[in-house]
Amino acid sequence: MASQPQATSSTRPQLRWDPSVLQLLRGALLSNSSPLRILRFDGDALRLVVAAFRSARARHLDWTQHGFWPDLAHIDFPPPLVKGRDLNAQVATGERLHRERSTSILPGDNFFDNWYIESVSYTIRSDMKDLWNGLKKWAVDKGLYDPLEVEEDIVAAANDQTSDFDRQALVRSLGDLVEPFHVNMLPIEMGYHASLPDKCKRYSSIINRCLQHCPDEDGAVGYLTIHEGFVEPGASQRRPGLHIESPGYYKIDEDEVDDSGELKQKLHRWGFGIGPAVWHIKGGVFQASSVPDTCRVWDCIVHDHGEIVGPLGNLEHLRHDLDSGPPRGVVAVVPEAPHKESDRRRSHTSQPPAHRNGQNMAACRVAWMTDRTPHESLPVQRRVFRQYFRLVTSQVTAWYEAHSTRNDECNIVPPDGVDIIRGDKFRAASVDNQGGPVPPAEFL
């Protein structure tokens, strides 16, 4: 009987700056038994070895393509779930806006259509503010929150354009009543409000906002991640360490081998993503955070990533190359502006930034990236309540059953053609660890 697909690293030659490589070069300097000890007397040769190794790795970084758009849309996050409050009052976010399919609010060819889409976005943010004000009133009525005793509440309007009071102070005052909420890679039908579990319906408007930039994905099965909870100082809410979303290769079947006798492997797509071409996005990953400076992204694409990534997409061995930026003389290809005015309106997408260094994501901004875009979660400086949103589009080749959330409430499953990988992906990565440390299991 055929076994289930398994996560694995590629069996092709890989160029990782991992502990074994460091030990090999250290032996050239310290060990009398190392065959490379001859290099200790020739510093130039040793430098050439290191330079060649770095050059081979750096060729996998494509700085000529945009892998990251940091500011596709301004959004507002819904209030968190609170114990003791009526669930219907908490998930009724903009219900009237979701009665229409997302296609009804896609950019059009005339001024009215584009005015309408902007008015819908403004209305969504207004509805979110109403919900936050409703939570504040509930907390005041319960004697849990007194705005006059919160110094931040007085100056919040000047510091936060998304609210007229300090939401962090409000959430902190609720303490243990705030319900941590986490779904990971939950399969949904993108654009269909009814495909969302009740507690996820609060995010329907944000999903529709993403689909405005990726209309081809409307109605397809995508994968939703929501992570809400307090983050302690010095910790990151999501997976730490430099990585990409695509984990590399995975084994298709233990009984299937290729012509060379190696186990057949398949590249694990995690949304893929192409763009922007003429200001149009295809596939990829959308994400947003309610707290600024908690995610850093490099605007490039890892080329042939299956041959260079470590376990679960680990890229720590490329940090030096990424921090060094593009080689001298490499210029990014900026998407060509649409020629016709109607095309410019239809795109409804701003031009990406010209700089290529890693940059921190701003709060309450929808960003887009490919599944080959380097990024990392950053630690917070103080205790905060963070809300994280991610929408992985339909081009997913495998789904980790043990680490993903089933959508039994709406009976949505990964479509045919998506391999279901069973077992602990972190344990499998630890066994096949060729690229550096594996993140702890709590970071999905």
Tab-separated table of C-alpha atoms in Angstrom:
chain	number	residue	atom	x	y	z
A	1	MET	CA	0.000	0.000	0.000
A	2	ALA	CA	1.347	3.433	-0.959
A	3	SER	CA	2.431	5.602	1.904
A	4	GLN	CA	1.504	9.224	2.494
A	5	PRO	CA	3.638	12.113	1.155
A	6	GLN	CA	6.417	13.197	3.474
A	7	ALA	CA	8.299	16.424	3.953
A	8	THR	CA	11.941	16.265	2.960
A	9	SER	CA	14.836	18.275	1.675
A	10	SER	CA	16.043	17.984	-1.896
A	11	THR	CA	18.605	15.275	-2.606
A	12	ARG	CA	20.337	17.541	-5.108
A	13	PRO	CA	23.660	19.194	-4.171
A	14	GLN	CA	22.891	22.064	-1.835
A	15	LEU	CA	24.993	25.047	-0.844
A	16	ARG	CA	24.123	25.933	2.727
A	17	TRP	CA	26.244	27.839	5.172
A	18	ASP	CA	25.409	25.312	7.867
A	19	PRO	CA	27.444	24.012	10.850
A	20	SER	CA	29.013	21.216	8.796
A	21	VAL	CA	30.444	23.709	6.290
A	22	LEU	CA	31.735	25.900	9.087
A	23	GLN	CA	33.324	22.877	10.741
A	24	LEU	CA	34.967	21.889	7.463
A	25	LEU	CA	36.576	25.280	7.000
A	26	ARG	CA	37.453	25.465	10.706
A	27	GLY	CA	39.327	22.213	10.277
A	28	ALA	CA	41.460	23.832	7.610
A	29	LEU	CA	42.683	26.259	10.260
A	30	LEU	CA	42.771	24.185	13.449
A	31	SER	CA	43.122	20.497	12.623
A	32	ASN	CA	46.407	18.878	11.624
A	33	SER	CA	44.525	15.874	10.266
A	34	SER	CA	42.229	17.841	7.944
A	35	PRO	CA	43.107	17.427	4.261
A	36	LEU	CA	42.319	21.129	3.946
A	37	ARG	CA	45.024	22.098	6.423
A	38	ILE	CA	47.176	23.213	3.510
A	39	LEU	CA	44.831	26.170	3.112
A	40	ARG	CA	45.902	27.624	6.471
A	41	PHE	CA	49.157	28.694	4.892
A	42	ASP	CA	47.421	30.278	1.951
A	43	GLY	CA	44.938	32.881	3.120
A	44	ASP	CA	44.178	33.934	-0.415
A	45	ALA	CA	43.108	30.414	-1.350
A	46	LEU	CA	40.895	30.152	1.728
A	47	ARG	CA	39.284	33.463	0.906
A	48	LEU	CA	38.676	32.217	-2.634
A	49	VAL	CA	36.934	29.103	-1.282
A	50	VAL	CA	34.655	31.199	0.917
A	51	ALA	CA	34.013	33.710	-1.877
A	52	ALA	CA	33.127	30.927	-4.331
A	53	PHE	CA	30.758	29.395	-1.812
A	54	ARG	CA	29.034	32.717	-1.175
A	55	SER	CA	28.857	33.502	-4.883
A	56	ALA	CA	27.160	30.161	-5.614
A	57	ARG	CA	24.566	30.881	-2.923
A	58	ALA	CA	24.017	34.477	-3.976
A	59	ARG	CA	23.109	33.376	-7.508
A	60	HIS	CA	19.881	31.984	-6.037
A	61	LEU	CA	18.745	35.480	-5.043
A	62	ASP	CA	16.856	37.196	-7.864
A	63	TRP	CA	16.853	40.917	-7.204
A	64	THR	CA	15.420	41.759	-10.647
A	65	GLN	CA	11.890	40.685	-9.710
A	66	HIS	CA	9.559	42.145	-7.127
A	67	GLY	CA	8.664	39.577	-4.497
A	68	PHE	CA	7.041	41.984	-2.060
A	69	TRP	CA	4.481	44.782	-2.198
A	70	PRO	CA	4.264	46.393	1.249
A	71	ASP	CA	1.175	48.597	0.989
A	72	LEU	CA	-1.642	47.251	-1.167
A	73	ALA	CA	-4.472	48.476	1.028
A	74	HIS	CA	-5.219	50.224	4.291
A	75	ILE	CA	-7.372	47.989	6.488
A	76	ASP	CA	-8.648	47.921	10.037
A	77	PHE	CA	-8.622	44.821	12.226
A	78	PRO	CA	-11.774	43.674	14.017
A	79	PRO	CA	-11.950	43.573	17.831
A	80	PRO	CA	-10.776	40.363	19.515
A	81	LEU	CA	-13.165	37.754	20.824
A	82	VAL	CA	-14.082	38.363	24.468
A	83	LYS	CA	-15.472	35.802	26.891
A	84	GLY	CA	-18.916	36.721	28.184
A	85	ARG	CA	-19.927	38.750	25.123
A	86	ASP	CA	-22.557	37.609	22.672
A	87	LEU	CA	-20.781	35.998	19.716
A	88	ASN	CA	-23.244	37.426	17.194
A	89	ALA	CA	-22.400	40.943	18.315
A	90	GLN	CA	-18.704	40.213	17.798
A	91	VAL	CA	-18.805	38.581	14.358
A	92	ALA	CA	-21.405	40.828	12.716
A	93	THR	CA	-18.644	42.894	11.123
A	94	GLY	CA	-20.100	44.562	8.046
A	95	GLU	CA	-22.596	41.801	7.300
A	96	ARG	CA	-24.341	44.019	4.770
A	97	LEU	CA	-21.039	44.424	2.927
A	98	HIS	CA	-20.638	40.669	2.561
A	99	ARG	CA	-24.038	39.895	1.087
A	100	GLU	CA	-22.513	40.697	-2.286
A	101	ARG	CA	-19.730	38.576	-3.729
A	102	SER	CA	-16.249	40.103	-3.757
A	103	THR	CA	-16.503	40.435	-7.552
A	104	SER	CA	-19.081	43.157	-7.022
A	105	ILE	CA	-16.474	45.404	-5.471
A	106	LEU	CA	-13.629	44.778	-7.913
A	107	PRO	CA	-12.193	47.822	-9.741
A	108	GLY	CA	-14.142	48.783	-12.840
A	109	ASP	CA	-13.703	50.826	-15.993
A	110	ASN	CA	-15.436	54.013	-14.969
A	111	PHE	CA	-15.207	56.633	-12.295
A	112	PHE	CA	-18.307	55.427	-10.422
A	113	ASP	CA	-16.924	51.882	-10.024
A	114	ASN	CA	-13.661	53.184	-8.602
A	115	TRP	CA	-15.427	55.675	-6.373
A	116	TYR	CA	-17.598	52.805	-5.118
A	117	ILE	CA	-14.658	50.585	-4.233
A	118	GLU	CA	-13.048	53.404	-2.251
A	119	SER	CA	-16.327	54.102	-0.458
A	120	VAL	CA	-16.678	50.407	0.420
A	121	SER	CA	-13.163	50.381	1.900
A	122	TYR	CA	-13.971	53.480	3.938
A	123	THR	CA	-17.262	51.934	5.099
A	124	ILE	CA	-15.476	48.754	6.195
A	125	ARG	CA	-13.070	50.766	8.329
A	126	SER	CA	-15.992	52.756	9.733
A	127	ASP	CA	-17.817	49.556	10.638
A	128	MET	CA	-14.688	48.258	12.366
A	129	LYS	CA	-14.515	51.452	14.395
A	130	ASP	CA	-18.143	50.964	15.393
A	131	LEU	CA	-17.338	47.453	16.609
A	132	TRP	CA	-14.373	48.700	18.635
A	133	ASN	CA	-16.539	51.413	20.139
A	134	GLY	CA	-19.107	48.732	20.957
A	135	LEU	CA	-16.458	46.702	22.779
A	136	LYS	CA	-15.346	49.807	24.647
A	137	LYS	CA	-18.914	50.573	25.747
A	138	TRP	CA	-19.385	46.971	26.897
A	139	ALA	CA	-16.162	47.126	28.921
A	140	VAL	CA	-17.144	50.455	30.489
A	141	ASP	CA	-20.599	49.127	31.404
A	142	LYS	CA	-18.981	46.096	33.048
A	143	GLY	CA	-16.636	48.349	35.030
A	144	LEU	CA	-13.595	46.822	33.313
A	145	TYR	CA	-12.327	49.931	31.559
A	146	ASP	CA	-12.245	53.591	32.521
A	147	PRO	CA	-10.895	55.822	29.712
A	148	LEU	CA	-10.232	58.661	32.167
A	149	GLU	CA	-7.737	56.462	34.019
A	150	VAL	CA	-5.850	55.519	30.871
A	151	GLU	CA	-3.343	58.187	29.947
A	152	GLU	CA	-2.799	56.758	26.459
A	153	ASP	CA	-6.488	57.133	25.722
A	154	ILE	CA	-6.178	60.910	25.764
A	155	VAL	CA	-3.478	61.110	23.091
A	156	ALA	CA	-4.384	58.057	21.022
A	157	ALA	CA	-6.294	60.049	18.417
A	158	ALA	CA	-3.119	61.924	17.537
A	159	ASN	CA	-0.995	58.775	17.324
A	160	ASP	CA	-3.339	56.253	15.726
A	161	GLN	CA	-5.366	57.166	12.668
A	162	THR	CA	-7.380	53.945	12.844
A	163	SER	CA	-9.052	54.630	16.174
A	164	ASP	CA	-10.204	57.372	18.493
A	165	PHE	CA	-8.921	55.624	21.623
A	166	ASP	CA	-6.068	53.347	22.635
A	167	ARG	CA	-7.113	49.840	21.659
A	168	GLN	CA	-4.091	48.245	23.289
A	169	ALA	CA	-5.082	49.800	26.617
A	170	LEU	CA	-8.642	48.546	26.177
A	171	VAL	CA	-7.527	44.977	25.425
A	172	ARG	CA	-5.034	44.992	28.316
A	173	SER	CA	-7.801	46.097	30.692
A	174	LEU	CA	-9.871	43.045	29.682
A	175	GLY	CA	-7.011	40.710	30.639
A	176	ASP	CA	-7.987	37.041	30.749
A	177	LEU	CA	-11.397	37.796	29.244
A	178	VAL	CA	-9.700	38.222	25.864
A	179	GLU	CA	-9.952	34.911	24.071
A	180	PRO	CA	-6.781	33.875	22.208
A	181	PHE	CA	-7.698	32.777	18.709
A	182	HIS	CA	-5.641	30.866	16.174
A	183	VAL	CA	-6.465	29.091	12.940
A	184	ASN	CA	-3.709	28.021	10.569
A	185	MET	CA	-4.053	27.221	6.849
A	186	LEU	CA	-7.829	26.891	7.225
A	187	PRO	CA	-9.308	25.975	3.806
A	188	ILE	CA	-11.986	28.440	2.640
A	189	GLU	CA	-13.674	29.407	-0.609
A	190	MET	CA	-12.236	32.857	-1.176
A	191	GLY	CA	-14.920	35.509	-1.652
A	192	TYR	CA	-17.705	33.437	-0.082
A	193	HIS	CA	-18.697	34.704	3.343
A	194	ALA	CA	-20.590	31.463	4.091
A	195	SER	CA	-17.394	29.394	3.792
A	196	LEU	CA	-15.946	31.048	6.913
A	197	PRO	CA	-16.501	29.618	10.411
A	198	ASP	CA	-18.435	32.014	12.624
A	199	LYS	CA	-15.388	33.220	14.550
A	200	CYS	CA	-13.563	33.967	11.273
A	201	LYS	CA	-16.347	35.973	9.670
A	202	ARG	CA	-14.874	39.104	11.249
A	203	TYR	CA	-12.124	38.915	8.611
A	204	SER	CA	-14.332	38.533	5.553
A	205	SER	CA	-13.932	42.151	4.467
A	206	ILE	CA	-10.127	41.877	4.621
A	207	ILE	CA	-10.236	38.750	2.444
A	208	ASN	CA	-12.386	40.565	-0.100
A	209	ARG	CA	-9.952	43.479	-0.033
A	210	CYS	CA	-7.151	41.095	-1.011
A	211	LEU	CA	-9.195	39.648	-3.869
A	212	GLN	CA	-9.521	43.102	-5.407
A	213	HIS	CA	-5.851	42.761	-6.364
A	214	CYS	CA	-6.064	39.099	-7.328
A	215	PRO	CA	-9.511	38.605	-8.948
A	216	ASP	CA	-8.539	35.309	-10.600
A	217	GLU	CA	-8.579	33.701	-7.148
A	218	ASP	CA	-12.222	34.571	-6.463
A	219	GLY	CA	-14.161	31.381	-5.669
A	220	ALA	CA	-11.050	29.172	-5.460
A	221	VAL	CA	-10.006	27.359	-2.287
A	222	GLY	CA	-7.491	29.427	-0.347
A	223	TYR	CA	-5.999	29.033	3.118
A	224	LEU	CA	-6.651	31.446	5.979
A	225	THR	CA	-4.453	32.043	8.995
A	226	ILE	CA	-5.570	34.243	11.911
A	227	HIS	CA	-3.441	34.575	15.031
A	228	GLU	CA	-4.686	36.754	17.894
A	229	GLY	CA	-3.062	36.924	21.304
A	230	PHE	CA	-0.709	38.684	23.677
A	231	VAL	CA	3.003	38.650	22.821
A	232	GLU	CA	5.543	39.029	25.605
A	233	PRO	CA	8.607	41.337	25.366
A	234	GLY	CA	11.479	39.773	23.457
A	235	ALA	CA	9.257	37.134	21.843
A	236	SER	CA	7.780	36.906	18.359
A	237	GLN	CA	4.249	35.747	17.728
A	238	ARG	CA	5.017	33.892	14.532
A	239	ARG	CA	7.904	31.771	13.314
A	240	PRO	CA	11.286	33.373	14.094
A	241	GLY	CA	14.275	33.162	11.798
A	242	LEU	CA	14.782	34.008	8.155
A	243	HIS	CA	12.735	31.758	5.848
A	244	ILE	CA	10.417	31.507	2.878
A	245	GLU	CA	6.932	30.016	2.904
A	246	SER	CA	7.696	27.179	0.499
A	247	PRO	CA	9.414	24.371	2.460
A	248	GLY	CA	11.223	22.997	-0.602
A	249	TYR	CA	10.717	19.412	-1.745
A	250	TYR	CA	8.665	16.609	-0.262
A	251	LYS	CA	8.575	12.893	-1.080
A	252	ILE	CA	5.598	11.828	-3.143
A	253	ASP	CA	5.697	8.103	-2.355
A	254	GLU	CA	8.287	5.885	-0.717
A	255	ASP	CA	7.745	3.291	-3.480
A	256	GLU	CA	8.253	5.669	-6.417
A	257	VAL	CA	11.756	6.399	-7.718
A	258	ASP	CA	13.032	8.377	-10.669
A	259	ASP	CA	15.400	7.196	-13.406
A	260	SER	CA	18.429	7.687	-11.167
A	261	GLY	CA	16.940	5.525	-8.403
A	262	GLU	CA	16.206	8.474	-6.115
A	263	LEU	CA	12.819	8.861	-4.443
A	264	LYS	CA	10.499	11.016	-6.504
A	265	GLN	CA	10.025	14.443	-5.007
A	266	LYS	CA	7.670	17.329	-5.608
A	267	LEU	CA	8.227	21.027	-5.074
A	268	HIS	CA	5.986	22.284	-2.285
A	269	ARG	CA	4.106	25.369	-3.437
A	270	TRP	CA	2.618	27.573	-0.730
A	271	GLY	CA	0.666	30.063	-2.839
A	272	PHE	CA	3.409	30.539	-5.460
A	273	GLY	CA	2.902	34.094	-6.727
A	274	ILE	CA	3.848	36.026	-9.850
A	275	GLY	CA	3.823	39.738	-10.055
A	276	PRO	CA	3.518	42.434	-10.526
A	277	ALA	CA	3.285	42.275	-14.337
A	278	VAL	CA	1.640	45.382	-15.732
A	279	TRP	CA	0.521	46.041	-12.161
A	280	HIS	CA	-1.338	42.727	-11.926
A	281	ILE	CA	-0.822	40.083	-9.243
A	282	LYS	CA	-1.270	36.349	-9.670
A	283	GLY	CA	-1.464	34.083	-6.637
A	284	GLY	CA	0.954	34.534	-3.770
A	285	VAL	CA	0.459	35.316	-0.099
A	286	PHE	CA	-1.343	38.288	1.482
A	287	GLN	CA	-0.620	39.225	5.090
A	288	ALA	CA	-1.206	42.022	7.570
A	289	SER	CA	-0.401	42.807	11.205
A	290	SER	CA	-2.080	45.056	13.742
A	291	VAL	CA	1.306	45.885	15.292
A	292	PRO	CA	4.064	47.604	13.279
A	293	ASP	CA	7.642	46.351	12.948
A	294	THR	CA	6.826	42.729	13.752
A	295	CYS	CA	7.678	41.283	10.331
A	296	ARG	CA	10.621	42.046	8.057
A	297	VAL	CA	10.575	41.219	4.330
A	298	TRP	CA	13.229	41.342	1.599
A	299	ASP	CA	11.992	42.414	-1.831
A	300	CYS	CA	13.530	39.641	-3.906
A	301	ILE	CA	12.798	36.054	-4.936
A	302	VAL	CA	14.812	32.928	-4.122
A	303	HIS	CA	15.468	31.275	-7.470
A	304	ASP	CA	15.489	27.441	-7.627
A	305	HIS	CA	14.699	27.532	-3.919
A	306	GLY	CA	14.328	23.764	-3.630
A	307	GLU	CA	18.082	23.470	-4.050
A	308	ILE	CA	19.088	26.055	-1.452
A	309	VAL	CA	16.513	26.187	1.382
A	310	GLY	CA	16.966	24.405	4.688
A	311	PRO	CA	14.251	22.543	6.602
A	312	LEU	CA	10.811	24.150	6.318
A	313	GLY	CA	12.161	26.917	4.090
A	314	ASN	CA	14.961	27.982	6.472
A	315	LEU	CA	17.198	30.705	4.980
A	316	GLU	CA	19.419	31.729	7.881
A	317	HIS	CA	22.451	30.680	5.837
A	318	LEU	CA	21.589	33.427	3.336
A	319	ARG	CA	21.195	36.252	5.851
A	320	HIS	CA	24.580	37.792	5.017
A	321	ASP	CA	23.790	37.722	1.297
A	322	LEU	CA	20.380	39.315	1.839
A	323	ASP	CA	21.701	41.988	4.169
A	324	SER	CA	24.347	42.815	1.560
A	325	GLY	CA	21.617	43.659	-0.919
A	326	PRO	CA	21.718	43.220	-4.696
A	327	PRO	CA	25.096	43.005	-6.448
A	328	ARG	CA	26.437	46.247	-7.832
A	329	GLY	CA	24.884	47.048	-11.185
A	330	VAL	CA	21.750	44.944	-10.680
A	331	VAL	CA	18.644	47.049	-11.283
A	332	ALA	CA	15.134	45.858	-10.463
A	333	VAL	CA	12.619	45.632	-13.251
A	334	VAL	CA	9.817	48.051	-12.391
A	335	PRO	CA	6.432	47.030	-13.822
A	336	GLU	CA	5.389	48.946	-16.878
A	337	ALA	CA	2.583	51.384	-16.219
A	338	PRO	CA	-0.695	50.591	-17.994
A	339	HIS	CA	-1.078	52.487	-21.247
A	340	LYS	CA	-4.817	53.011	-21.170
A	341	GLU	CA	-6.541	54.973	-18.463
A	342	SER	CA	-9.075	52.145	-17.997
A	343	ASP	CA	-6.213	49.675	-17.401
A	344	ARG	CA	-4.725	52.003	-14.807
A	345	ARG	CA	-8.025	52.158	-12.947
A	346	ARG	CA	-8.551	48.405	-13.223
A	347	SER	CA	-5.150	47.656	-11.699
A	348	HIS	CA	-6.010	49.665	-8.552
A	349	THR	CA	-2.495	48.900	-7.309
A	350	SER	CA	0.264	51.336	-6.477
A	351	GLN	CA	3.778	50.961	-7.826
A	352	PRO	CA	6.148	48.979	-5.581
A	353	PRO	CA	9.045	50.721	-3.872
A	354	ALA	CA	12.394	51.052	-5.625
A	355	HIS	CA	14.607	50.154	-2.648
A	356	ARG	CA	15.572	46.525	-2.164
A	357	ASN	CA	16.777	46.242	1.426
A	358	GLY	CA	14.737	44.335	3.988
A	359	GLN	CA	11.938	46.466	5.342
A	360	ASN	CA	9.536	46.198	8.251
A	361	MET	CA	5.819	45.899	7.610
A	362	ALA	CA	3.624	48.751	8.796
A	363	ALA	CA	0.513	48.196	10.892
A	364	CYS	CA	-2.910	47.732	9.299
A	365	ARG	CA	-1.544	47.488	5.760
A	366	VAL	CA	-2.165	44.510	3.484
A	367	ALA	CA	1.125	43.329	1.999
A	368	TRP	CA	1.686	40.789	-0.764
A	369	MET	CA	4.605	38.442	-1.353
A	370	THR	CA	5.446	35.212	-3.149
A	371	ASP	CA	6.125	31.907	-1.403
A	372	ARG	CA	9.797	32.410	-2.345
A	373	THR	CA	10.157	35.816	-0.685
A	374	PRO	CA	12.545	35.934	2.327
A	375	HIS	CA	10.994	37.211	5.544
A	376	GLU	CA	11.082	36.780	9.315
A	377	SER	CA	8.957	37.500	12.363
A	378	LEU	CA	10.453	40.076	14.739
A	379	PRO	CA	10.299	40.205	18.555
A	380	VAL	CA	8.241	42.907	20.227
A	381	GLN	CA	9.719	45.427	22.633
A	382	ARG	CA	6.786	45.500	25.046
A	383	ARG	CA	3.784	43.334	25.821
A	384	VAL	CA	1.221	43.860	23.086
A	385	PHE	CA	-1.937	42.282	21.768
A	386	ARG	CA	-1.201	41.355	18.173
A	387	GLN	CA	-3.564	40.328	15.405
A	388	TYR	CA	-2.044	38.635	12.372
A	389	PHE	CA	-3.811	37.855	9.104
A	390	ARG	CA	-2.554	35.710	6.226
A	391	LEU	CA	-4.295	34.498	3.084
A	392	VAL	CA	-2.455	31.881	1.022
A	393	THR	CA	-3.959	31.678	-2.449
A	394	SER	CA	-4.926	28.512	-4.283
A	395	GLN	CA	-1.587	27.306	-5.665
A	396	VAL	CA	-0.789	24.963	-2.785
A	397	THR	CA	0.504	21.479	-3.546
A	398	ALA	CA	0.504	19.978	-0.044
A	399	TRP	CA	-1.329	20.574	3.249
A	400	TYR	CA	0.072	19.571	6.654
A	401	GLU	CA	-2.850	17.866	8.378
A	402	ALA	CA	-1.329	17.906	11.893
A	403	HIS	CA	-0.435	21.604	11.728
A	404	SER	CA	-3.438	23.023	9.889
A	405	THR	CA	-7.007	23.793	10.965
A	406	ARG	CA	-9.842	21.745	9.495
A	407	ASN	CA	-12.917	23.614	8.306
A	408	ASP	CA	-15.488	21.096	9.511
A	409	GLU	CA	-17.967	23.853	10.343
A	410	CYS	CA	-18.355	24.749	6.662
A	411	ASN	CA	-17.229	21.430	5.203
A	412	ILE	CA	-14.428	22.929	3.089
A	413	VAL	CA	-11.432	20.696	2.379
A	414	PRO	CA	-8.301	21.069	0.235
A	415	PRO	CA	-9.264	20.289	-3.364
A	416	ASP	CA	-8.242	17.231	-5.339
A	417	GLY	CA	-4.617	17.402	-6.344
A	418	VAL	CA	-3.438	18.749	-2.989
A	419	ASP	CA	-1.378	16.124	-1.156
A	420	ILE	CA	-2.270	15.634	2.516
A	421	ILE	CA	0.938	15.250	4.543
A	422	ARG	CA	0.410	13.477	7.848
A	423	GLY	CA	2.754	13.378	10.813
A	424	ASP	CA	4.869	15.992	12.581
A	425	LYS	CA	6.610	18.212	10.043
A	426	PHE	CA	8.982	19.564	12.711
A	427	ARG	CA	10.132	16.094	13.702
A	428	ALA	CA	10.687	15.184	10.050
A	429	ALA	CA	12.689	18.366	9.535
A	430	SER	CA	14.833	17.634	12.599
A	431	VAL	CA	15.745	14.223	11.217
A	432	ASP	CA	16.619	15.708	7.829
A	433	ASN	CA	18.256	18.880	9.133
A	434	GLN	CA	20.826	20.109	6.653
A	435	GLY	CA	20.200	23.825	6.803
A	436	GLY	CA	20.334	25.090	10.369
A	437	PRO	CA	17.991	25.202	13.335
A	438	VAL	CA	14.378	24.093	13.033
A	439	PRO	CA	11.747	26.419	14.572
A	440	PRO	CA	9.914	25.217	17.678
A	441	ALA	CA	6.628	23.391	17.159
A	442	GLU	CA	4.506	26.213	18.563
A	443	PHE	CA	5.404	28.408	15.575
A	444	LEU	CA	3.261	27.295	12.661
